[in-house]
PDB file of C-alpha atoms and ligand atoms in Angstrom:
ATOM      1  CA  UNK A   1      23.782   8.305  11.634  1.00 64.00           C
ATOM      2  CA  UNK A   2      22.089   6.497   8.739  1.00 79.00           C
ATOM      3  CA  UNK A   3      18.911   8.209   7.543  1.00 86.00           C
ATOM      4  CA  UNK A   4      15.775   6.136   8.180  1.00 95.00           C
ATOM      5  CA  UNK A   5      13.612   5.588   5.130  1.00 98.00           C
ATOM      6  CA  UNK A   6      10.317   3.774   4.586  1.00 98.00           C
ATOM      7  CA  UNK A   7      10.624   2.090   1.201  1.00 98.00           C
ATOM      8  CA  UNK A   8       9.329  -1.435   1.823  1.00 98.00           C
ATOM      9  CA  UNK A   9       7.411  -2.976   4.708  1.00 97.00           C
ATOM     10  CA  UNK A  10      10.698  -4.565   5.848  1.00 95.00           C
ATOM     11  CA  UNK A  11      12.031  -1.114   6.814  1.00 97.00           C
ATOM     12  CA  UNK A  12      10.047  -1.521  10.023  1.00 96.00           C
ATOM     13  CA  UNK A  13      10.676  -4.407  12.401  1.00 94.00           C
ATOM     14  CA  UNK A  14       7.601  -6.477  13.339  1.00 92.00           C
ATOM     15  CA  UNK A  15       7.692  -4.747  16.777  1.00 94.00           C
ATOM     16  CA  UNK A  16       8.071  -1.340  15.086  1.00 96.00           C
ATOM     17  CA  UNK A  17       5.026  -2.119  12.945  1.00 97.00           C
ATOM     18  CA  UNK A  18       2.911  -2.852  16.023  1.00 96.00           C
ATOM     19  CA  UNK A  19       4.144   0.359  17.657  1.00 97.00           C
ATOM     20  CA  UNK A  20       3.155   2.221  14.480  1.00 98.00           C
ATOM     21  CA  UNK A  21      -0.349   0.689  14.577  1.00 98.00           C
ATOM     22  CA  UNK A  22      -0.752   1.748  18.227  1.00 98.00           C
ATOM     23  CA  UNK A  23       0.437   5.261  17.397  1.00 98.00           C
ATOM     24  CA  UNK A  24      -1.908   5.542  14.403  1.00 98.00           C
ATOM     25  CA  UNK A  25      -4.814   4.316  16.521  1.00 98.00           C
ATOM     26  CA  UNK A  26      -4.046   6.878  19.231  1.00 98.00           C
ATOM     27  CA  UNK A  27      -3.777   9.682  16.644  1.00 98.00           C
ATOM     28  CA  UNK A  28      -7.084   8.615  15.098  1.00 98.00           C
ATOM     29  CA  UNK A  29      -8.844   8.575  18.466  1.00 98.00           C
ATOM     30  CA  UNK A  30      -7.443  11.950  19.475  1.00 97.00           C
ATOM     31  CA  UNK A  31      -8.506  13.454  16.145  1.00 97.00           C
ATOM     32  CA  UNK A  32     -12.047  12.127  16.657  1.00 97.00           C
ATOM     33  CA  UNK A  33     -12.099  14.137  19.929  1.00 97.00           C
ATOM     34  CA  UNK A  34     -10.918  17.219  18.031  1.00 95.00           C
ATOM     35  CA  UNK A  35      -7.379  17.078  19.438  1.00 93.00           C
ATOM     36  CA  UNK A  36      -4.619  17.938  16.977  1.00 91.00           C
ATOM     37  CA  UNK A  37      -1.155  16.889  17.992  1.00 93.00           C
ATOM     38  CA  UNK A  38       1.216  19.449  16.489  1.00 96.00           C
ATOM     39  CA  UNK A  39       4.358  17.367  16.819  1.00 97.00           C
ATOM     40  CA  UNK A  40       5.613  18.320  13.325  1.00 98.00           C
ATOM     41  CA  UNK A  41       5.294  22.117  13.775  1.00 98.00           C
ATOM     42  CA  UNK A  42       7.491  23.942  11.217  1.00 95.00           C
ATOM     43  CA  UNK A  43       8.412  20.689   9.449  1.00 98.00           C
ATOM     44  CA  UNK A  44       8.013  20.318   5.682  1.00 98.00           C
ATOM     45  CA  UNK A  45       7.311  17.263   3.571  1.00 98.00           C
ATOM     46  CA  UNK A  46       8.007  17.414  -0.181  1.00 98.00           C
ATOM     47  CA  UNK A  47       5.718  15.122  -2.155  1.00 98.00           C
ATOM     48  CA  UNK A  48       6.927  14.263  -5.652  1.00 97.00           C
ATOM     49  CA  UNK A  49       4.473  12.549  -7.996  1.00 96.00           C
ATOM     50  CA  UNK A  50       5.381  11.051 -11.365  1.00 94.00           C
ATOM     51  CA  UNK A  51       1.884   9.538 -11.453  1.00 91.00           C
ATOM     52  CA  UNK A  52      -1.692  10.463 -10.616  1.00 91.00           C
ATOM     53  CA  UNK A  53      -3.010  10.134  -7.067  1.00 96.00           C
ATOM     54  CA  UNK A  54      -5.949  11.145  -4.903  1.00 97.00           C
ATOM     55  CA  UNK A  55      -5.614   9.168  -1.659  1.00 98.00           C
ATOM     56  CA  UNK A  56      -1.844   9.337  -1.319  1.00 98.00           C
ATOM     57  CA  UNK A  57      -1.615  13.037  -2.039  1.00 98.00           C
ATOM     58  CA  UNK A  58      -4.559  14.097   0.116  1.00 98.00           C
ATOM     59  CA  UNK A  59      -3.828  11.811   3.049  1.00 98.00           C
ATOM     60  CA  UNK A  60      -0.196  12.914   3.284  1.00 98.00           C
ATOM     61  CA  UNK A  61      -0.962  16.594   2.748  1.00 98.00           C
ATOM     62  CA  UNK A  62      -3.846  16.790   5.217  1.00 98.00           C
ATOM     63  CA  UNK A  63      -1.968  14.516   7.630  1.00 98.00           C
ATOM     64  CA  UNK A  64       1.002  16.909   7.633  1.00 98.00           C
ATOM     65  CA  UNK A  65      -1.302  19.882   8.242  1.00 98.00           C
ATOM     66  CA  UNK A  66      -3.000  18.107  11.154  1.00 97.00           C
ATOM     67  CA  UNK A  67       0.399  17.436  12.725  1.00 98.00           C
ATOM     68  CA  UNK A  68       1.250  21.144  12.496  1.00 98.00           C
ATOM     69  CA  UNK A  69       3.561  20.788   9.489  1.00 98.00           C
ATOM     70  CA  UNK A  70       3.400  21.661   5.822  1.00 98.00           C
ATOM     71  CA  UNK A  71       3.401  19.600   2.603  1.00 98.00           C
ATOM     72  CA  UNK A  72       4.626  20.800  -0.797  1.00 97.00           C
ATOM     73  CA  UNK A  73       3.196  19.058  -3.871  1.00 97.00           C
ATOM     74  CA  UNK A  74       5.544  18.615  -6.833  1.00 96.00           C
ATOM     75  CA  UNK A  75       3.642  17.196  -9.814  1.00 93.00           C
ATOM     76  CA  UNK A  76       5.890  15.757 -12.506  1.00 88.00           C
ATOM     77  CA  UNK A  77       3.088  14.105 -14.424  1.00 80.00           C
ATOM     78  CA  UNK A  78       4.523  15.094 -17.824  1.00 80.00           C
ATOM     79  CA  UNK A  79       8.071  14.252 -16.986  1.00 83.00           C
ATOM     80  CA  UNK A  80      10.002  11.579 -15.107  1.00 86.00           C
ATOM     81  CA  UNK A  81      12.357  12.235 -12.242  1.00 90.00           C
ATOM     82  CA  UNK A  82      15.887  12.307 -13.602  1.00 91.00           C
ATOM     83  CA  UNK A  83      15.000  13.995 -16.913  1.00 91.00           C
ATOM     84  CA  UNK A  84      15.749  17.590 -15.925  1.00 90.00           C
ATOM     85  CA  UNK A  85      18.580  16.703 -13.584  1.00 94.00           C
ATOM     86  CA  UNK A  86      19.893  13.446 -12.216  1.00 96.00           C
ATOM     87  CA  UNK A  87      17.879  11.754  -9.470  1.00 97.00           C
ATOM     88  CA  UNK A  88      20.761  11.954  -6.934  1.00 97.00           C
ATOM     89  CA  UNK A  89      21.204  15.701  -7.676  1.00 97.00           C
ATOM     90  CA  UNK A  90      17.485  16.285  -7.135  1.00 96.00           C
ATOM     91  CA  UNK A  91      17.617  14.267  -3.886  1.00 97.00           C
ATOM     92  CA  UNK A  92      20.500  16.302  -2.495  1.00 97.00           C
ATOM     93  CA  UNK A  93      18.772  19.580  -3.349  1.00 97.00           C
ATOM     94  CA  UNK A  94      15.381  18.587  -1.928  1.00 96.00           C
ATOM     95  CA  UNK A  95      16.877  17.192   1.263  1.00 95.00           C
ATOM     96  CA  UNK A  96      18.587  20.540   1.795  1.00 97.00           C
ATOM     97  CA  UNK A  97      15.154  22.184   2.124  1.00 97.00           C
ATOM     98  CA  UNK A  98      12.713  19.592   3.445  1.00 98.00           C
ATOM     99  CA  UNK A  99      12.466  17.412   6.549  1.00 98.00           C
ATOM    100  CA  UNK A 100      11.107  14.472   4.572  1.00 98.00           C
ATOM    101  CA  UNK A 101      10.217  13.383   1.042  1.00 98.00           C
ATOM    102  CA  UNK A 102       7.345  11.250  -0.230  1.00 98.00           C
ATOM    103  CA  UNK A 103       7.840   9.808  -3.700  1.00 98.00           C
ATOM    104  CA  UNK A 104       5.398   8.223  -6.134  1.00 97.00           C
ATOM    105  CA  UNK A 105       7.323   6.918  -9.110  1.00 96.00           C
ATOM    106  CA  UNK A 106       7.118   4.635 -12.093  1.00 93.00           C
ATOM    107  CA  UNK A 107      10.246   2.591 -11.340  1.00 96.00           C
ATOM    108  CA  UNK A 108      11.169   1.307  -7.888  1.00 98.00           C
ATOM    109  CA  UNK A 109      14.809   1.999  -8.804  1.00 98.00           C
ATOM    110  CA  UNK A 110      14.041   5.732  -8.799  1.00 97.00           C
ATOM    111  CA  UNK A 111      12.970   5.588  -5.145  1.00 98.00           C
ATOM    112  CA  UNK A 112      16.163   3.687  -4.265  1.00 98.00           C
ATOM    113  CA  UNK A 113      18.322   6.107  -6.259  1.00 98.00           C
ATOM    114  CA  UNK A 114      16.673   9.078  -4.543  1.00 98.00           C
ATOM    115  CA  UNK A 115      16.952   7.615  -1.048  1.00 98.00           C
ATOM    116  CA  UNK A 116      20.651   6.802  -1.249  1.00 97.00           C
ATOM    117  CA  UNK A 117      22.032  10.373  -1.134  1.00 97.00           C
ATOM    118  CA  UNK A 118      19.024  11.857   0.690  1.00 97.00           C
ATOM    119  CA  UNK A 119      19.867  13.221   4.119  1.00 97.00           C
ATOM    120  CA  UNK A 120      16.171  13.218   5.111  1.00 98.00           C
ATOM    121  CA  UNK A 121      13.717  10.285   5.329  1.00 98.00           C
ATOM    122  CA  UNK A 122      12.204   9.092   2.042  1.00 98.00           C
ATOM    123  CA  UNK A 123       8.761   7.460   2.028  1.00 98.00           C
ATOM    124  CA  UNK A 124       7.655   5.246  -0.858  1.00 98.00           C
ATOM    125  CA  UNK A 125       4.188   6.423  -1.920  1.00 98.00           C
ATOM    126  CA  UNK A 126       3.915   3.665  -4.552  1.00 98.00           C
ATOM    127  CA  UNK A 127       6.436   2.308  -7.020  1.00 98.00           C
ATOM    128  CA  UNK A 128       5.931  -0.407  -9.612  1.00 97.00           C
ATOM    129  CA  UNK A 129       7.425  -2.884  -7.092  1.00 98.00           C
ATOM    130  CA  UNK A 130       5.770  -1.931  -3.803  1.00 97.00           C
ATOM    131  CA  UNK A 131       3.064   0.110  -2.089  1.00 98.00           C
ATOM    132  CA  UNK A 132       4.071  -0.197   1.583  1.00 98.00           C
ATOM    133  CA  UNK A 133       1.912   2.631   2.989  1.00 98.00           C
ATOM    134  CA  UNK A 134      -1.109   0.912   1.470  1.00 98.00           C
ATOM    135  CA  UNK A 135      -0.261  -2.540   2.829  1.00 98.00           C
ATOM    136  CA  UNK A 136       0.381  -1.343   6.382  1.00 98.00           C
ATOM    137  CA  UNK A 137      -2.833   0.683   6.293  1.00 99.00           C
ATOM    138  CA  UNK A 138      -4.650  -2.460   5.180  1.00 99.00           C
ATOM    139  CA  UNK A 139      -3.327  -4.503   8.100  1.00 98.00           C
ATOM    140  CA  UNK A 140      -4.085  -1.639  10.491  1.00 98.00           C
ATOM    141  CA  UNK A 141      -7.670  -1.632   9.155  1.00 98.00           C
ATOM    142  CA  UNK A 142      -8.031  -5.407   9.508  1.00 98.00           C
ATOM    143  CA  UNK A 143      -6.728  -5.205  13.080  1.00 98.00           C
ATOM    144  CA  UNK A 144      -9.265  -2.462  13.809  1.00 98.00           C
ATOM    145  CA  UNK A 145     -12.104  -4.693  12.516  1.00 98.00           C
ATOM    146  CA  UNK A 146     -10.990  -8.178  13.594  1.00 98.00           C
ATOM    147  CA  UNK A 147      -8.446  -7.716  16.376  1.00 97.00           C
ATOM    148  CA  UNK A 148      -5.331  -9.899  16.521  1.00 96.00           C
ATOM    149  CA  UNK A 149      -3.903 -10.426  13.034  1.00 97.00           C
ATOM    150  CA  UNK A 150      -2.249 -13.775  13.687  1.00 96.00           C
ATOM    151  CA  UNK A 151      -3.701 -16.592  11.527  1.00 96.00           C
ATOM    152  CA  UNK A 152      -6.137 -14.233   9.777  1.00 98.00           C
ATOM    153  CA  UNK A 153      -6.563 -15.376   6.169  1.00 98.00           C
ATOM    154  CA  UNK A 154      -6.364 -12.718   3.457  1.00 98.00           C
ATOM    155  CA  UNK A 155      -7.297 -13.932  -0.024  1.00 98.00           C
ATOM    156  CA  UNK A 156      -6.024 -11.673  -2.801  1.00 98.00           C
ATOM    157  CA  UNK A 157      -7.688 -12.068  -6.187  1.00 99.00           C
ATOM    158  CA  UNK A 158      -5.775 -10.595  -9.117  1.00 98.00           C
ATOM    159  CA  UNK A 159      -2.305  -9.830 -10.419  1.00 98.00           C
ATOM    160  CA  UNK A 160       0.837 -10.306  -8.323  1.00 98.00           C
ATOM    161  CA  UNK A 161       1.482  -6.562  -8.558  1.00 98.00           C
ATOM    162  CA  UNK A 162       2.968  -3.864  -6.285  1.00 98.00           C
ATOM    163  CA  UNK A 163       0.046  -3.963  -3.829  1.00 98.00           C
ATOM    164  CA  UNK A 164       0.030  -7.786  -3.749  1.00 98.00           C
ATOM    165  CA  UNK A 165       3.786  -7.882  -3.085  1.00 98.00           C
ATOM    166  CA  UNK A 166       3.606  -5.470  -0.170  1.00 98.00           C
ATOM    167  CA  UNK A 167       0.553  -7.220   1.250  1.00 98.00           C
ATOM    168  CA  UNK A 168       2.096 -10.692   0.968  1.00 98.00           C
ATOM    169  CA  UNK A 169       5.190  -9.372   2.704  1.00 97.00           C
ATOM    170  CA  UNK A 170       3.281  -7.565   5.470  1.00 98.00           C
ATOM    171  CA  UNK A 171       0.854 -10.453   6.071  1.00 98.00           C
ATOM    172  CA  UNK A 172       3.627 -13.037   6.266  1.00 97.00           C
ATOM    173  CA  UNK A 173       5.569 -10.951   8.787  1.00 96.00           C
ATOM    174  CA  UNK A 174       2.494 -10.680  11.012  1.00 96.00           C
ATOM    175  CA  UNK A 175       1.872 -14.439  10.989  1.00 97.00           C
ATOM    176  CA  UNK A 176      -1.138 -14.189   8.686  1.00 98.00           C
ATOM    177  CA  UNK A 177      -2.205 -16.577   5.928  1.00 98.00           C
ATOM    178  CA  UNK A 178      -1.918 -14.932   2.497  1.00 98.00           C
ATOM    179  CA  UNK A 179      -3.487 -16.749  -0.475  1.00 98.00           C
ATOM    180  CA  UNK A 180      -3.316 -15.244  -3.961  1.00 98.00           C
ATOM    181  CA  UNK A 181      -5.237 -16.396  -7.030  1.00 98.00           C
ATOM    182  CA  UNK A 182      -3.902 -15.110 -10.358  1.00 98.00           C
ATOM    183  CA  UNK A 183      -4.125 -16.121 -13.998  1.00 98.00           C
ATOM    184  CA  UNK A 184      -1.140 -17.796 -15.647  1.00 98.00           C
ATOM    185  CA  UNK A 185       1.668 -15.343 -16.311  1.00 98.00           C
ATOM    186  CA  UNK A 186       0.481 -12.824 -13.696  1.00 98.00           C
ATOM    187  CA  UNK A 187       1.428 -14.661 -10.503  1.00 98.00           C
ATOM    188  CA  UNK A 188       3.306 -13.310  -7.497  1.00 98.00           C
ATOM    189  CA  UNK A 189       7.024 -13.840  -8.145  1.00 98.00           C
ATOM    190  CA  UNK A 190       8.771 -16.727  -6.398  1.00 98.00           C
ATOM    191  CA  UNK A 191      11.839 -14.573  -5.735  1.00 97.00           C
ATOM    192  CA  UNK A 192       9.768 -12.206  -3.623  1.00 96.00           C
ATOM    193  CA  UNK A 193       8.229 -15.110  -1.706  1.00 97.00           C
ATOM    194  CA  UNK A 194      11.666 -16.601  -1.028  1.00 97.00           C
ATOM    195  CA  UNK A 195      13.001 -13.228   0.139  1.00 96.00           C
ATOM    196  CA  UNK A 196      10.047 -12.685   2.467  1.00 95.00           C
ATOM    197  CA  UNK A 197      10.375 -16.184   3.973  1.00 94.00           C
ATOM    198  CA  UNK A 198      14.127 -15.780   4.481  1.00 94.00           C
ATOM    199  CA  UNK A 199      13.749 -12.390   6.166  1.00 91.00           C
ATOM    200  CA  UNK A 200      11.230 -13.558   8.795  1.00 89.00           C
ATOM    201  CA  UNK A 201      11.475 -17.352   8.935  1.00 88.00           C
ATOM    202  CA  UNK A 202       9.764 -17.695  12.342  1.00 89.00           C
ATOM    203  CA  UNK A 203       6.744 -15.474  11.732  1.00 93.00           C
ATOM    204  CA  UNK A 204       4.226 -18.327  11.461  1.00 95.00           C
ATOM    205  CA  UNK A 205       2.811 -16.753   8.294  1.00 97.00           C
ATOM    206  CA  UNK A 206       2.045 -18.576   5.052  1.00 97.00           C
ATOM    207  CA  UNK A 207       1.897 -17.557   1.386  1.00 98.00           C
ATOM    208  CA  UNK A 208       0.093 -19.771  -1.114  1.00 98.00           C
ATOM    209  CA  UNK A 209      -0.367 -19.305  -4.837  1.00 98.00           C
ATOM    210  CA  UNK A 210      -3.486 -20.651  -6.530  1.00 98.00           C
ATOM    211  CA  UNK A 211      -5.109 -20.483  -9.921  1.00 98.00           C
ATOM    212  CA  UNK A 212      -8.765 -20.804  -8.847  1.00 98.00           C
ATOM    213  CA  UNK A 213     -10.174 -17.705  -7.088  1.00 98.00           C
ATOM    214  CA  UNK A 214     -13.008 -19.762  -5.540  1.00 98.00           C
ATOM    215  CA  UNK A 215     -10.495 -22.029  -3.840  1.00 98.00           C
ATOM    216  CA  UNK A 216      -8.399 -19.070  -2.704  1.00 98.00           C
ATOM    217  CA  UNK A 217     -11.279 -17.304  -0.956  1.00 98.00           C
ATOM    218  CA  UNK A 218     -12.546 -20.411   0.868  1.00 97.00           C
ATOM    219  CA  UNK A 219     -12.343 -19.730   4.624  1.00 97.00           C
ATOM    220  CA  UNK A 220     -10.976 -16.223   4.043  1.00 98.00           C
ATOM    221  CA  UNK A 221     -11.465 -13.515   6.661  1.00 98.00           C
ATOM    222  CA  UNK A 222     -10.675 -10.858   4.062  1.00 98.00           C
ATOM    223  CA  UNK A 223     -11.090 -10.845   0.274  1.00 98.00           C
ATOM    224  CA  UNK A 224      -8.883  -8.251  -1.418  1.00 99.00           C
ATOM    225  CA  UNK A 225      -8.527  -7.075  -4.979  1.00 98.00           C
ATOM    226  CA  UNK A 226      -6.836  -4.327  -7.012  1.00 98.00           C
ATOM    227  CA  UNK A 227      -7.012  -3.096 -10.604  1.00 98.00           C
ATOM    228  CA  UNK A 228      -6.069  -5.570 -13.347  1.00 98.00           C
ATOM    229  CA  UNK A 229      -3.822  -3.024 -15.101  1.00 98.00           C
ATOM    230  CA  UNK A 230      -1.756  -0.752 -12.849  1.00 97.00           C
ATOM    231  CA  UNK A 231      -0.549   2.744 -13.662  1.00 94.00           C
ATOM    232  CA  UNK A 232       1.977   2.441 -16.464  1.00 93.00           C
ATOM    233  CA  UNK A 233       0.198  -0.673 -17.872  1.00 96.00           C
ATOM    234  CA  UNK A 234      -2.677   1.218 -19.506  1.00 94.00           C
ATOM    235  CA  UNK A 235      -1.841  -0.137 -22.974  1.00 97.00           C
ATOM    236  CA  UNK A 236      -2.359  -3.701 -21.668  1.00 98.00           C
ATOM    237  CA  UNK A 237      -5.779  -2.912 -20.176  1.00 97.00           C
ATOM    238  CA  UNK A 238      -7.911  -4.398 -22.980  1.00 98.00           C
ATOM    239  CA  UNK A 239      -5.916  -7.629 -23.114  1.00 98.00           C
ATOM    240  CA  UNK A 240      -5.892  -7.964 -19.320  1.00 98.00           C
ATOM    241  CA  UNK A 241      -9.661  -7.457 -19.208  1.00 98.00           C
ATOM    242  CA  UNK A 242     -10.017 -10.730 -21.165  1.00 98.00           C
ATOM    243  CA  UNK A 243      -7.345 -12.622 -19.225  1.00 98.00           C
ATOM    244  CA  UNK A 244      -8.680 -11.614 -15.788  1.00 98.00           C
ATOM    245  CA  UNK A 245     -12.391 -12.079 -16.615  1.00 97.00           C
ATOM    246  CA  UNK A 246     -12.783 -14.969 -14.131  1.00 98.00           C
ATOM    247  CA  UNK A 247     -11.003 -13.042 -11.376  1.00 98.00           C
ATOM    248  CA  UNK A 248     -13.756 -10.564 -10.597  1.00 98.00           C
ATOM    249  CA  UNK A 249     -14.755 -10.104  -6.956  1.00 98.00           C
ATOM    250  CA  UNK A 250     -18.537 -10.369  -7.269  1.00 98.00           C
ATOM    251  CA  UNK A 251     -21.450 -11.701  -5.191  1.00 97.00           C
ATOM    252  CA  UNK A 252     -20.828 -15.299  -6.346  1.00 98.00           C
ATOM    253  CA  UNK A 253     -17.173 -15.231  -5.345  1.00 98.00           C
ATOM    254  CA  UNK A 254     -18.060 -13.618  -2.045  1.00 98.00           C
ATOM    255  CA  UNK A 255     -20.563 -16.441  -1.383  1.00 97.00           C
ATOM    256  CA  UNK A 256     -17.669 -18.871  -1.682  1.00 97.00           C
ATOM    257  CA  UNK A 257     -15.821 -16.904   0.996  1.00 97.00           C
ATOM    258  CA  UNK A 258     -18.733 -16.709   3.412  1.00 86.00           C
ATOM    259  CA  UNK A 259     -20.856 -14.010   5.022  1.00 88.00           C
ATOM    260  CA  UNK A 260     -18.211 -13.057   7.565  1.00 93.00           C
ATOM    261  CA  UNK A 261     -15.544 -12.181   5.001  1.00 98.00           C
ATOM    262  CA  UNK A 262     -14.591  -8.520   4.715  1.00 98.00           C
ATOM    263  CA  UNK A 263     -13.944  -6.965   1.292  1.00 98.00           C
ATOM    264  CA  UNK A 264     -11.024  -4.644   0.621  1.00 99.00           C
ATOM    265  CA  UNK A 265      -9.701  -2.709  -2.379  1.00 98.00           C
ATOM    266  CA  UNK A 266      -6.909  -0.126  -2.289  1.00 98.00           C
ATOM    267  CA  UNK A 267      -8.810   2.112  -4.779  1.00 98.00           C
ATOM    268  CA  UNK A 268      -9.202   3.569  -7.327  1.00 98.00           C
ATOM    269  CA  UNK A 269     -11.519   0.740  -8.425  1.00 98.00           C
ATOM    270  CA  UNK A 270     -12.796  -0.099 -11.868  1.00 98.00           C
ATOM    271  CA  UNK A 271     -16.340  -1.108 -10.986  1.00 98.00           C
ATOM    272  CA  UNK A 272     -17.505  -3.894 -13.276  1.00 98.00           C
ATOM    273  CA  UNK A 273     -13.952  -5.127 -13.895  1.00 98.00           C
ATOM    274  CA  UNK A 274     -12.052  -6.444 -10.860  1.00 98.00           C
ATOM    275  CA  UNK A 275     -14.964  -5.757  -8.480  1.00 98.00           C
ATOM    276  CA  UNK A 276     -18.682  -5.203  -8.881  1.00 98.00           C
ATOM    277  CA  UNK A 277     -20.500  -2.140  -7.570  1.00 98.00           C
ATOM    278  CA  UNK A 278     -22.834  -4.200  -5.339  1.00 98.00           C
ATOM    279  CA  UNK A 279     -19.820  -5.743  -3.558  1.00 98.00           C
ATOM    280  CA  UNK A 280     -17.936  -2.488  -3.092  1.00 98.00           C
ATOM    281  CA  UNK A 281     -21.089  -0.834  -1.720  1.00 98.00           C
ATOM    282  CA  UNK A 282     -22.228  -3.955   0.157  1.00 98.00           C
ATOM    283  CA  UNK A 283     -22.327  -4.782   3.876  1.00 96.00           C
ATOM    284  CA  UNK A 284     -19.071  -6.737   3.838  1.00 98.00           C
ATOM    285  CA  UNK A 285     -17.052  -3.920   2.267  1.00 98.00           C
ATOM    286  CA  UNK A 286     -14.635  -1.912   4.414  1.00 98.00           C
ATOM    287  CA  UNK A 287     -13.123  -0.174   1.393  1.00 98.00           C
ATOM    288  CA  UNK A 288     -13.836   3.365   2.534  1.00 98.00           C
ATOM    289  CA  UNK A 289     -12.602   2.797   6.091  1.00 98.00           C
ATOM    290  CA  UNK A 290      -9.458   1.485   4.462  1.00 98.00           C
ATOM    291  CA  UNK A 291      -9.124   4.663   2.371  1.00 98.00           C
ATOM    292  CA  UNK A 292      -9.642   6.891   5.427  1.00 98.00           C
ATOM    293  CA  UNK A 293      -7.072   4.967   7.421  1.00 98.00           C
ATOM    294  CA  UNK A 294      -4.346   5.862   4.915  1.00 98.00           C
ATOM    295  CA  UNK A 295      -4.205   9.241   6.632  1.00 98.00           C
ATOM    296  CA  UNK A 296      -4.138   7.956  10.225  1.00 98.00           C
ATOM    297  CA  UNK A 297      -1.478   5.335   9.489  1.00 98.00           C
ATOM    298  CA  UNK A 298       0.698   7.739   7.502  1.00 98.00           C
ATOM    299  CA  UNK A 299       0.489  10.328  10.275  1.00 98.00           C
ATOM    300  CA  UNK A 300       2.058   7.636  12.443  1.00 98.00           C
ATOM    301  CA  UNK A 301       4.825   7.131   9.858  1.00 98.00           C
ATOM    302  CA  UNK A 302       5.412  10.886   9.567  1.00 98.00           C
ATOM    303  CA  UNK A 303       5.600  11.289  13.340  1.00 98.00           C
ATOM    304  CA  UNK A 304       8.001   8.368  13.592  1.00 97.00           C
ATOM    305  CA  UNK A 305      10.343   9.515  10.796  1.00 98.00           C
ATOM    306  CA  UNK A 306      10.138  13.319  10.944  1.00 97.00           C
ATOM    307  CA  UNK A 307       9.247  13.913  14.596  1.00 94.00           C
TER     308      UNK A 307
HETATM  309  N1  LIG B   1      -4.616   3.672  -3.108  1.00 69.91           N
HETATM  310  C1  LIG B   1      -3.919   4.720  -3.584  1.00 69.91           C
HETATM  311  O1  LIG B   1      -2.681   4.799  -3.431  1.00 69.91           O
HETATM  312  O2  LIG B   1      -4.660   5.661  -4.215  1.00 69.91           O
HETATM  313  P1  LIG B   1      -4.131   6.893  -5.072  1.00 69.91           P
HETATM  314  O3  LIG B   1      -3.524   6.307  -6.324  1.00 69.91           O
HETATM  315  O4  LIG B   1      -5.341   7.724  -5.351  1.00 69.91           O
HETATM  316  O5  LIG B   1      -3.104   7.626  -4.270  1.00 69.91           O
HETATM  317  N1  LIG B   2      -1.704  -1.367  -8.456  1.00 69.91           N
HETATM  318  C1  LIG B   2      -2.204  -0.020  -8.568  1.00 69.91           C
HETATM  319  C2  LIG B   2      -2.395   0.579  -7.214  1.00 69.91           C
HETATM  320  C3  LIG B   2      -2.887   1.979  -7.209  1.00 69.91           C
HETATM  321  C4  LIG B   2      -3.015   2.566  -5.859  1.00 69.91           C
HETATM  322  C5  LIG B   2      -1.232   0.806  -9.384  1.00 69.91           C
HETATM  323  O1  LIG B   2      -0.032   0.721  -9.168  1.00 69.91           O
HETATM  324  O2  LIG B   2      -1.680   1.534 -10.269  1.00 69.91           O
END
């Protein structure tokens, strides 16, 4: 049987995604009553990080513990996967020990290369192409706050990066309206949009690309942003700070969206750059619920793939 991986949001069917949301919600409710479901007793998850992380590491590690299993952290922050031994060799060795692997890499190709020979499920914990655990958590959080996702408008302000790609993909598949405002040269790629539309042509979702952030947020139910320079783009940070200056999520931009709009950010945030402190700490922000939900949603993924 083919090993099931979770590498992009398309690895789950739309029905599978709803089942995952229901599972995550049930796990969250049970945890709030102090009930730990130990469905992964004696199971091990290896977590390999080429890059820094707080949320992804902690939410997976504590999530595994709560499900009765165990997580092993492998930090490769000074080295890339494939330097000491080939990626496929590492994958075959690790899958001989563990019941699942979570990878945070620089290149998306590394996740693909690892998954191919792996005999256990591989979960993408962020690559330069995608951040699927984040995007599904975000939709789970919106559903928790607003109910049915269909026709909800999410306005993303910033670069067409890994988080934007996964969100556009996930929103489109759920029949949501995804609008992204980016400066010239930093837009969401048309190839991705075409792929997403071809994969789920009947979803009822829309993806629109705009230049003006004020226009993008008009009528939005959710305003979302992420850092201007992602991990691995640190040397472009100063230049991007100038280019993205008009793409800050601040009180004025939020006024254009309206009082009912929720504010989201995957974190870590650079307060004063892509988002202001008053907005992140303000009444419309659900940023910290979003961060907490990483654990509940990923417990659902772990249960589904390793259980
Ligand atoms: N949002 C997110 O993935 O955070 P970390 O980089 O801290 O894991
Ligand atoms: N786009 C950011 C997300 C971090 C969670 C990055 O890749 O660095």
